[in-house]
């Protein structure tokens, strides 16, 4: 009888267990934050995607442009934004 009962379990009943929910939440959050950080790194000023058209993109950044994520006690007129990859 237990073999027949085990065969009738749905996928939700097999995978969902209340004690595993925090693990799913932590892993999902870590994957989301890692994706956000990789996207942020890919759009940085030092990254060169188009070597032929713009081999030195950091030379196009003005001196009064904020390129860091967080600044302390500094005022900048502009913030850096990448026009294209």
Short mmCIF file of N, CA, C and O in Angstrom, two decimals:
data_model
loop_
_atom_site.label_atom_id
_atom_site.label_comp_id
_atom_site.label_asym_id
_atom_site.label_seq_id
_atom_site.Cartn_x
_atom_site.Cartn_y
_atom_site.Cartn_z
N UNK A 1 0.82 -1.19 0.00
CA UNK A 1 0.00 0.00 0.00
C UNK A 1 0.86 1.25 0.00
O UNK A 1 0.50 2.25 -0.60
N UNK A 2 1.98 1.22 0.62
CA UNK A 2 2.82 2.42 0.68
C UNK A 2 3.45 2.72 -0.68
O UNK A 2 3.70 3.88 -1.00
N UNK A 3 3.73 1.69 -1.49
CA UNK A 3 4.29 1.93 -2.82
C UNK A 3 3.26 2.60 -3.72
O UNK A 3 3.61 3.48 -4.51
N UNK A 4 2.00 2.21 -3.61
CA UNK A 4 0.97 2.85 -4.41
C UNK A 4 0.75 4.29 -3.95
O UNK A 4 0.52 5.18 -4.76
N UNK A 5 0.83 4.51 -2.67
CA UNK A 5 0.64 5.85 -2.13
C UNK A 5 1.80 6.76 -2.54
O UNK A 5 1.58 7.92 -2.87
N UNK A 6 3.00 6.24 -2.58
CA UNK A 6 4.17 7.02 -2.99
C UNK A 6 4.10 7.35 -4.48
O UNK A 6 4.56 8.40 -4.90
N UNK A 7 3.55 6.48 -5.28
CA UNK A 7 3.45 6.72 -6.71
C UNK A 7 2.43 7.80 -7.03
O UNK A 7 2.51 8.46 -8.06
N UNK A 8 1.45 8.02 -6.17
CA UNK A 8 0.40 9.00 -6.41
C UNK A 8 0.79 10.42 -5.97
O UNK A 8 0.03 11.34 -6.17
N UNK A 9 1.94 10.60 -5.38
CA UNK A 9 2.35 11.92 -4.94
C UNK A 9 2.64 12.81 -6.15
O UNK A 9 3.22 12.37 -7.14
N UNK A 10 2.23 14.03 -6.04
CA UNK A 10 2.48 14.97 -7.12
C UNK A 10 3.88 15.57 -6.97
O UNK A 10 4.54 15.39 -5.94
N UNK A 11 4.30 16.28 -7.99
CA UNK A 11 5.62 16.92 -7.94
C UNK A 11 5.68 17.94 -6.82
O UNK A 11 6.70 18.08 -6.15
N UNK A 12 4.60 18.66 -6.58
CA UNK A 12 4.57 19.65 -5.51
C UNK A 12 4.74 18.97 -4.15
O UNK A 12 5.44 19.49 -3.28
N UNK A 13 4.13 17.85 -3.95
CA UNK A 13 4.24 17.14 -2.68
C UNK A 13 5.65 16.57 -2.48
O UNK A 13 6.12 16.45 -1.36
N UNK A 14 6.32 16.25 -3.58
CA UNK A 14 7.66 15.69 -3.46
C UNK A 14 8.67 16.80 -3.14
O UNK A 14 9.53 16.66 -2.28
N UNK A 15 8.58 17.95 -3.82
CA UNK A 15 9.59 18.99 -3.70
C UNK A 15 9.33 19.98 -2.57
O UNK A 15 10.26 20.59 -2.07
N UNK A 16 8.08 20.20 -2.20
CA UNK A 16 7.79 21.20 -1.18
C UNK A 16 7.83 20.57 0.20
O UNK A 16 7.05 19.69 0.52
N UNK A 17 8.74 21.05 1.00
CA UNK A 17 8.80 20.67 2.39
C UNK A 17 9.03 21.96 3.17
O UNK A 17 9.86 22.79 2.80
N UNK A 18 8.31 22.19 4.25
CA UNK A 18 8.40 23.47 4.96
C UNK A 18 9.81 23.77 5.50
O UNK A 18 10.21 24.93 5.57
N UNK A 19 10.56 22.76 5.82
CA UNK A 19 11.89 23.01 6.37
C UNK A 19 12.90 23.44 5.30
O UNK A 19 13.99 23.92 5.62
N UNK A 20 12.57 23.31 4.02
CA UNK A 20 13.49 23.67 2.95
C UNK A 20 13.21 25.08 2.41
O UNK A 20 14.02 25.63 1.69
N UNK A 21 12.10 25.68 2.78
CA UNK A 21 11.74 27.00 2.27
C UNK A 21 12.82 28.06 2.54
O UNK A 21 13.15 28.84 1.64
N UNK A 22 13.42 28.13 3.73
CA UNK A 22 14.49 29.12 3.92
C UNK A 22 15.70 28.90 3.01
O UNK A 22 16.32 29.86 2.55
N UNK A 23 16.00 27.66 2.70
CA UNK A 23 17.12 27.37 1.80
C UNK A 23 16.78 27.88 0.41
O UNK A 23 17.62 28.50 -0.26
N UNK A 24 15.55 27.64 -0.06
CA UNK A 24 15.13 28.16 -1.36
C UNK A 24 15.20 29.68 -1.39
O UNK A 24 15.64 30.28 -2.38
N UNK A 25 14.79 30.34 -0.32
CA UNK A 25 14.81 31.80 -0.25
C UNK A 25 16.24 32.34 -0.29
O UNK A 25 16.54 33.29 -1.02
N UNK A 26 17.14 31.73 0.46
CA UNK A 26 18.53 32.19 0.49
C UNK A 26 19.21 31.96 -0.85
O UNK A 26 19.91 32.84 -1.38
N UNK A 27 19.04 30.80 -1.44
CA UNK A 27 19.66 30.50 -2.73
C UNK A 27 19.09 31.40 -3.82
O UNK A 27 19.82 31.93 -4.66
N UNK A 28 17.77 31.59 -3.82
CA UNK A 28 17.15 32.48 -4.80
C UNK A 28 17.64 33.92 -4.65
O UNK A 28 17.92 34.60 -5.64
N UNK A 29 17.75 34.39 -3.42
CA UNK A 29 18.28 35.74 -3.17
C UNK A 29 19.73 35.87 -3.61
O UNK A 29 20.13 36.88 -4.19
N UNK A 30 20.53 34.85 -3.33
CA UNK A 30 21.94 34.88 -3.73
C UNK A 30 22.08 34.89 -5.25
O UNK A 30 22.92 35.62 -5.80
N UNK A 31 21.28 34.12 -5.95
CA UNK A 31 21.33 34.10 -7.41
C UNK A 31 20.90 35.45 -7.98
O UNK A 31 21.51 35.98 -8.91
N UNK A 32 19.86 36.04 -7.40
CA UNK A 32 19.40 37.35 -7.85
C UNK A 32 20.45 38.43 -7.64
O UNK A 32 20.70 39.26 -8.52
N UNK A 33 21.06 38.46 -6.46
CA UNK A 33 22.10 39.46 -6.18
C UNK A 33 23.34 39.23 -7.04
O UNK A 33 23.98 40.20 -7.47
N UNK A 34 23.70 37.99 -7.29
CA UNK A 34 24.85 37.72 -8.16
C UNK A 34 24.58 38.18 -9.58
O UNK A 34 25.46 38.76 -10.23
N UNK A 35 23.37 37.99 -10.07
CA UNK A 35 23.02 38.48 -11.40
C UNK A 35 23.05 39.99 -11.47
O UNK A 35 23.53 40.58 -12.45
N UNK A 36 22.55 40.66 -10.43
CA UNK A 36 22.58 42.13 -10.38
C UNK A 36 24.02 42.62 -10.38
O UNK A 36 24.36 43.57 -11.09
N UNK A 37 24.88 42.00 -9.59
CA UNK A 37 26.26 42.44 -9.48
C UNK A 37 27.03 42.21 -10.79
O UNK A 37 27.82 43.05 -11.21
N UNK A 38 26.79 41.09 -11.44
CA UNK A 38 27.43 40.84 -12.74
C UNK A 38 26.99 41.85 -13.79
O UNK A 38 27.79 42.32 -14.60
N UNK A 39 25.72 42.21 -13.76
CA UNK A 39 25.22 43.24 -14.68
C UNK A 39 25.88 44.58 -14.38
O UNK A 39 26.26 45.31 -15.29
N UNK A 40 26.04 44.89 -13.11
CA UNK A 40 26.68 46.14 -12.72
C UNK A 40 28.15 46.16 -13.15
O UNK A 40 28.67 47.17 -13.61
N UNK A 41 28.82 45.04 -13.00
CA UNK A 41 30.22 44.97 -13.43
C UNK A 41 30.35 45.08 -14.94
O UNK A 41 31.30 45.67 -15.45
N UNK A 42 29.41 44.53 -15.67
CA UNK A 42 29.49 44.55 -17.13
C UNK A 42 29.28 45.94 -17.71
O UNK A 42 29.73 46.22 -18.81
N UNK A 43 28.63 46.82 -16.95
CA UNK A 43 28.38 48.17 -17.43
C UNK A 43 29.35 49.18 -16.84
O UNK A 43 29.11 50.39 -16.92
N UNK A 44 30.43 48.76 -16.25
CA UNK A 44 31.40 49.66 -15.64
C UNK A 44 32.22 50.43 -16.65
O UNK A 44 32.20 50.16 -17.85
N UNK A 45 32.96 51.41 -16.16
CA UNK A 45 33.75 52.27 -17.05
C UNK A 45 34.99 51.54 -17.57
O UNK A 45 35.51 51.91 -18.63
N UNK A 46 35.49 50.55 -16.87
CA UNK A 46 36.72 49.89 -17.28
C UNK A 46 36.49 48.76 -18.28
O UNK A 46 37.44 48.24 -18.85
N UNK A 47 35.26 48.36 -18.50
CA UNK A 47 34.95 47.22 -19.35
C UNK A 47 34.92 47.68 -20.81
O UNK A 47 34.28 48.67 -21.14
N UNK A 48 35.61 46.96 -21.66
CA UNK A 48 35.66 47.28 -23.08
C UNK A 48 34.90 46.21 -23.85
O UNK A 48 35.33 45.07 -23.93
N UNK A 49 33.76 46.58 -24.43
CA UNK A 49 32.98 45.65 -25.23
C UNK A 49 33.26 45.86 -26.71
O UNK A 49 33.24 44.92 -27.48
N UNK A 50 33.45 47.10 -27.12
CA UNK A 50 33.69 47.42 -28.53
C UNK A 50 35.15 47.88 -28.67
O UNK A 50 35.45 49.05 -28.55
N UNK A 51 36.05 46.95 -28.90
CA UNK A 51 37.47 47.29 -28.94
C UNK A 51 37.84 48.11 -30.16
O UNK A 51 38.76 48.91 -30.10
N UNK A 52 37.13 47.94 -31.27
CA UNK A 52 37.52 48.65 -32.49
C UNK A 52 37.00 50.08 -32.51
O UNK A 52 37.69 50.98 -32.94
N UNK A 53 35.78 50.29 -32.06
CA UNK A 53 35.22 51.64 -32.14
C UNK A 53 35.63 52.51 -30.95
O UNK A 53 35.77 53.71 -31.10
N UNK A 54 35.81 51.92 -29.76
CA UNK A 54 36.17 52.71 -28.58
C UNK A 54 37.08 51.87 -27.68
O UNK A 54 36.64 51.34 -26.68
N UNK A 55 38.38 51.80 -28.00
CA UNK A 55 39.25 50.91 -27.24
C UNK A 55 39.57 51.43 -25.83
O UNK A 55 39.96 50.65 -24.98
N UNK A 56 39.40 52.72 -25.57
CA UNK A 56 39.71 53.30 -24.26
C UNK A 56 38.51 54.09 -23.74
O UNK A 56 38.52 55.31 -23.76
N UNK A 57 37.47 53.42 -23.24
CA UNK A 57 36.26 54.15 -22.83
C UNK A 57 36.48 55.01 -21.59
O UNK A 57 35.76 55.97 -21.37
N UNK A 58 37.47 54.72 -20.77
CA UNK A 58 37.70 55.49 -19.56
C UNK A 58 38.25 56.88 -19.87
O UNK A 58 38.24 57.75 -19.02
N UNK A 59 38.71 57.10 -21.10
CA UNK A 59 39.19 58.44 -21.46
C UNK A 59 38.03 59.38 -21.77
O UNK A 59 38.23 60.59 -21.84
N UNK A 60 36.83 58.87 -21.96
CA UNK A 60 35.67 59.70 -22.23
C UNK A 60 34.96 60.17 -20.97
O UNK A 60 33.99 60.91 -21.05
N UNK A 61 35.42 59.76 -19.81
CA UNK A 61 34.79 60.14 -18.55
C UNK A 61 35.41 61.46 -18.09
O UNK A 61 36.63 61.58 -17.95
N UNK A 62 34.56 62.46 -17.86
CA UNK A 62 35.05 63.76 -17.40
C UNK A 62 35.49 63.69 -15.95
O UNK A 62 35.16 62.76 -15.22
N UNK A 63 36.20 64.74 -15.51
CA UNK A 63 36.75 64.74 -14.16
C UNK A 63 35.66 64.94 -13.11
O UNK A 63 35.79 64.47 -11.99
N UNK A 64 34.58 65.63 -13.43
CA UNK A 64 33.52 65.88 -12.45
C UNK A 64 32.38 64.87 -12.55
O UNK A 64 31.26 65.15 -12.18
N UNK A 65 32.68 63.66 -12.99
CA UNK A 65 31.68 62.60 -13.14
C UNK A 65 31.88 61.55 -12.05
O UNK A 65 32.98 61.09 -11.82
N UNK A 66 30.79 61.20 -11.41
CA UNK A 66 30.83 60.16 -10.38
C UNK A 66 30.76 58.80 -11.04
O UNK A 66 29.79 58.47 -11.71
N UNK A 67 31.79 57.98 -10.88
CA UNK A 67 31.81 56.64 -11.47
C UNK A 67 31.71 55.55 -10.41
O UNK A 67 31.44 54.41 -10.74
N UNK A 68 31.89 55.90 -9.17
CA UNK A 68 31.81 54.89 -8.10
C UNK A 68 30.37 54.72 -7.64
O UNK A 68 29.53 55.58 -7.83
N UNK A 69 30.12 53.62 -7.00
CA UNK A 69 28.77 53.31 -6.55
C UNK A 69 28.37 54.21 -5.39
O UNK A 69 27.25 54.69 -5.30
N UNK A 70 29.31 54.48 -4.47
CA UNK A 70 29.02 55.29 -3.30
C UNK A 70 30.18 56.25 -3.06
O UNK A 70 31.34 55.86 -3.14
N UNK A 71 29.86 57.50 -2.80
CA UNK A 71 30.89 58.49 -2.49
C UNK A 71 30.58 59.11 -1.14
O UNK A 71 29.41 59.30 -0.78
N UNK A 72 31.62 59.44 -0.39
CA UNK A 72 31.46 60.03 0.92
C UNK A 72 32.06 61.44 0.88
O UNK A 72 33.22 61.62 0.50
N UNK A 73 31.27 62.43 1.28
CA UNK A 73 31.69 63.83 1.38
C UNK A 73 32.23 64.39 0.07
O UNK A 73 33.17 65.17 0.07
N UNK A 74 31.66 64.02 -1.04
CA UNK A 74 32.08 64.55 -2.32
C UNK A 74 30.83 64.90 -3.12
O UNK A 74 29.83 64.22 -3.07
N UNK A 75 30.94 65.98 -3.88
CA UNK A 75 29.84 66.41 -4.74
C UNK A 75 30.29 66.32 -6.19
O UNK A 75 31.34 66.81 -6.56
N UNK A 76 29.48 65.69 -7.01
CA UNK A 76 29.77 65.56 -8.42
C UNK A 76 28.62 66.18 -9.22
O UNK A 76 27.47 66.12 -8.81
N UNK A 77 28.95 66.75 -10.36
CA UNK A 77 27.93 67.37 -11.20
C UNK A 77 27.16 66.31 -11.99
O UNK A 77 25.98 66.46 -12.24
N UNK A 78 27.84 65.26 -12.40
CA UNK A 78 27.21 64.23 -13.25
C UNK A 78 27.47 62.85 -12.67
O UNK A 78 28.41 62.66 -11.91
N UNK A 79 26.65 61.91 -13.06
CA UNK A 79 26.91 60.51 -12.75
C UNK A 79 27.14 59.78 -14.08
O UNK A 79 26.56 60.13 -15.10
N UNK A 80 27.98 58.79 -14.04
CA UNK A 80 28.35 58.07 -15.25
C UNK A 80 27.21 57.17 -15.71
O UNK A 80 26.60 56.47 -14.91
N UNK A 81 26.92 57.20 -16.98
CA UNK A 81 25.97 56.25 -17.57
C UNK A 81 26.53 55.81 -18.92
O UNK A 81 27.02 56.64 -19.69
N UNK A 82 26.46 54.54 -19.15
CA UNK A 82 27.01 54.00 -20.38
C UNK A 82 25.96 54.09 -21.48
O UNK A 82 24.84 53.62 -21.31
N UNK A 83 26.33 54.67 -22.61
CA UNK A 83 25.38 54.81 -23.71
C UNK A 83 25.08 53.48 -24.38
O UNK A 83 23.96 53.18 -24.71
N UNK A 84 26.11 52.70 -24.57
CA UNK A 84 25.95 51.40 -25.23
C UNK A 84 26.97 50.44 -24.65
O UNK A 84 27.93 50.84 -24.02
N UNK A 85 26.74 49.16 -24.88
CA UNK A 85 27.71 48.17 -24.39
C UNK A 85 28.93 48.13 -25.23
O UNK A 85 29.18 48.38 -26.27
#
